[in-house]
Amino acid sequence: MKEFKSTEDILNFAIEAEQDAFEFYSKLAGGATSEQMKKVFEQFAQEESGHKAKLLKILETGMVEMTHEKVADLKIADYTVSVEVNENMTYQDALIVAMKKEKAAFRLYLALSERAPSASLKDLFMMLATEESKHKLRFEIEYDEFVLREN
């Protein structure tokens, strides 16, 4: 697991992860086979861009707004099979990839919070884990509404 020497290292890592997620969802939007898919993935890309901006502000100001909220987990990602990213993905497959990606990010930040050497770093990792948990929930809700209700 990556070792961080400072809060700045953590924030730069998280900023890069948000940029990667923005690019990932933008690419999915670009390859979408329907307008609905394109719109949803563009929205997710913009949300990732907003998270990056929030992290950049924390990096600039040093101020972290902590929220200790409980985020629901529908556990849909736990019961789906892994899907490879490809140009011909269905909307269902794209949602599965997104759910699993967000779940992995959540687990990473949770694991890092458990190894944090200070309370402030632990809080920062927990904030990032909560953000990823919210992303996953949004994908699970979309999956529930689009896939499970139609079947």
Coordinates of C-alpha atoms in Angstrom, one line a residue:
M1 CA 0.0 0.0 0.0
K2 CA 1.2 3.5 -0.8
E3 CA 2.9 5.3 2.0
F4 CA 2.1 9.0 2.6
K5 CA 4.5 11.4 4.3
S6 CA 2.1 14.3 4.7
T7 CA -1.5 15.5 4.3
E8 CA -0.4 17.1 1.1
D9 CA 0.7 13.7 -0.3
I10 CA -2.8 12.3 0.6
L11 CA -4.6 15.2 -1.0
N12 CA -2.5 15.0 -4.2
F13 CA -3.2 11.3 -4.3
A14 CA -6.9 11.9 -3.9
I15 CA -6.9 14.7 -6.5
E16 CA -5.2 12.4 -9.0
A17 CA -7.8 9.7 -8.3
E18 CA -10.7 12.2 -8.8
Q19 CA -9.1 13.3 -12.1
D20 CA -8.8 9.6 -13.2
A21 CA -12.4 9.1 -12.3
F22 CA -13.4 12.2 -14.2
E23 CA -11.6 10.9 -17.3
F24 CA -13.1 7.4 -16.8
Y25 CA -16.7 8.7 -16.7
S26 CA -16.0 11.1 -19.5
K27 CA -14.8 8.2 -21.6
L28 CA -17.8 6.2 -20.8
A29 CA -20.0 9.1 -21.7
G30 CA -18.2 9.5 -25.0
G31 CA -18.7 5.8 -25.9
A32 CA -22.3 5.7 -24.6
T33 CA -24.8 3.9 -26.9
S34 CA -27.8 6.0 -25.8
E35 CA -28.4 9.6 -24.8
Q36 CA -29.5 8.4 -21.3
M37 CA -26.2 6.7 -20.7
K38 CA -24.3 9.7 -22.0
K39 CA -26.2 12.1 -19.8
V40 CA -25.7 9.9 -16.6
F41 CA -22.0 9.5 -17.2
E42 CA -21.5 13.2 -18.0
Q43 CA -23.2 14.0 -14.7
F44 CA -20.9 11.6 -12.8
A45 CA -17.9 13.1 -14.6
Q46 CA -18.9 16.5 -13.4
E47 CA -19.4 15.3 -9.9
E48 CA -15.9 13.9 -9.9
S49 CA -14.7 17.2 -11.2
G50 CA -16.5 18.9 -8.2
H51 CA -14.8 16.6 -5.8
K52 CA -11.4 17.4 -7.3
A53 CA -12.2 21.1 -6.8
K54 CA -13.2 20.5 -3.2
L55 CA -9.9 18.6 -2.6
L56 CA -7.9 21.4 -4.3
K57 CA -9.6 23.9 -2.0
I58 CA -8.6 21.8 1.0
L59 CA -5.0 21.6 -0.3
E60 CA -5.0 25.4 -0.7
T61 CA -6.7 26.4 2.5
G62 CA -5.9 23.5 4.8
M63 CA -9.5 23.6 6.0
V64 CA -11.4 20.2 6.0
E65 CA -15.1 20.3 6.5
M66 CA -15.8 17.0 8.3
T67 CA -19.2 15.3 8.1
H68 CA -19.8 12.1 9.9
E69 CA -22.8 10.9 8.0
K70 CA -23.8 7.3 7.5
V71 CA -24.3 6.4 3.9
A72 CA -26.6 3.6 2.9
D73 CA -25.2 0.5 1.2
L74 CA -27.6 -1.4 -1.1
K75 CA -24.8 -4.0 -1.5
I76 CA -25.8 -4.4 -5.2
A77 CA -22.1 -4.3 -6.2
D78 CA -21.5 -7.3 -3.9
Y79 CA -23.8 -9.5 -6.0
T80 CA -22.8 -8.5 -9.5
V81 CA -20.1 -10.2 -11.6
S82 CA -17.1 -8.2 -12.7
V83 CA -17.3 -6.7 -16.2
E84 CA -14.4 -5.6 -18.4
V85 CA -14.5 -2.1 -19.8
N86 CA -15.0 -2.2 -23.6
E87 CA -16.5 0.0 -26.3
N88 CA -19.7 -2.0 -26.6
M89 CA -20.7 -2.1 -23.0
T90 CA -24.4 -2.0 -22.1
Y91 CA -25.6 0.5 -19.6
Q92 CA -26.0 -2.3 -17.1
D93 CA -22.3 -3.3 -17.6
A94 CA -21.2 0.3 -17.3
L95 CA -23.0 0.7 -14.0
I96 CA -21.5 -2.5 -12.7
V97 CA -18.0 -1.3 -13.6
A98 CA -18.7 2.1 -11.9
M99 CA -20.1 0.5 -8.8
K100 CA -17.1 -1.8 -8.4
K101 CA -14.7 1.1 -9.1
E102 CA -16.3 3.2 -6.4
K103 CA -16.3 0.3 -3.9
A104 CA -12.6 -0.2 -4.5
A105 CA -11.9 3.5 -3.9
F106 CA -14.0 3.3 -0.7
R107 CA -12.1 0.3 0.6
L108 CA -8.7 2.0 -0.2
Y109 CA -9.6 5.1 1.8
L110 CA -11.0 3.0 4.6
A111 CA -7.8 1.0 4.8
L112 CA -5.7 4.1 4.7
S113 CA -7.8 5.6 7.6
E114 CA -7.0 2.6 9.7
R115 CA -3.3 3.1 9.2
A116 CA -3.3 6.8 9.5
P117 CA -0.6 8.1 12.0
S118 CA -2.8 11.0 13.2
A119 CA -6.4 11.8 14.0
S120 CA -6.5 14.5 11.3
L121 CA -5.2 12.2 8.6
K122 CA -7.7 9.5 9.8
D123 CA -10.5 12.1 9.5
L124 CA -9.4 13.1 6.0
F125 CA -9.3 9.4 4.8
M126 CA -12.7 8.9 6.4
M127 CA -14.1 11.9 4.6
L128 CA -12.7 10.6 1.3
A129 CA -14.2 7.1 2.0
T130 CA -17.6 8.7 2.7
E131 CA -17.5 10.5 -0.7
E132 CA -16.7 7.3 -2.5
S133 CA -19.5 5.5 -0.6
K134 CA -21.9 8.2 -1.8
H135 CA -20.8 7.6 -5.4
K136 CA -21.3 3.9 -5.1
L137 CA -24.8 4.4 -3.6
R138 CA -25.7 6.7 -6.6
F139 CA -24.7 3.9 -9.0
E140 CA -26.5 1.3 -7.0
I141 CA -29.7 3.4 -7.0
E142 CA -29.4 3.9 -10.8
Y143 CA -28.8 0.1 -11.2
D144 CA -31.8 -0.7 -9.1
E145 CA -34.0 1.7 -11.0
F146 CA -32.7 0.9 -14.5
V147 CA -31.8 -2.7 -14.4
L148 CA -33.5 -4.5 -11.5
R149 CA -36.9 -2.9 -11.9
E150 CA -36.9 -3.6 -15.7
N151 CA -36.2 -7.3 -15.1

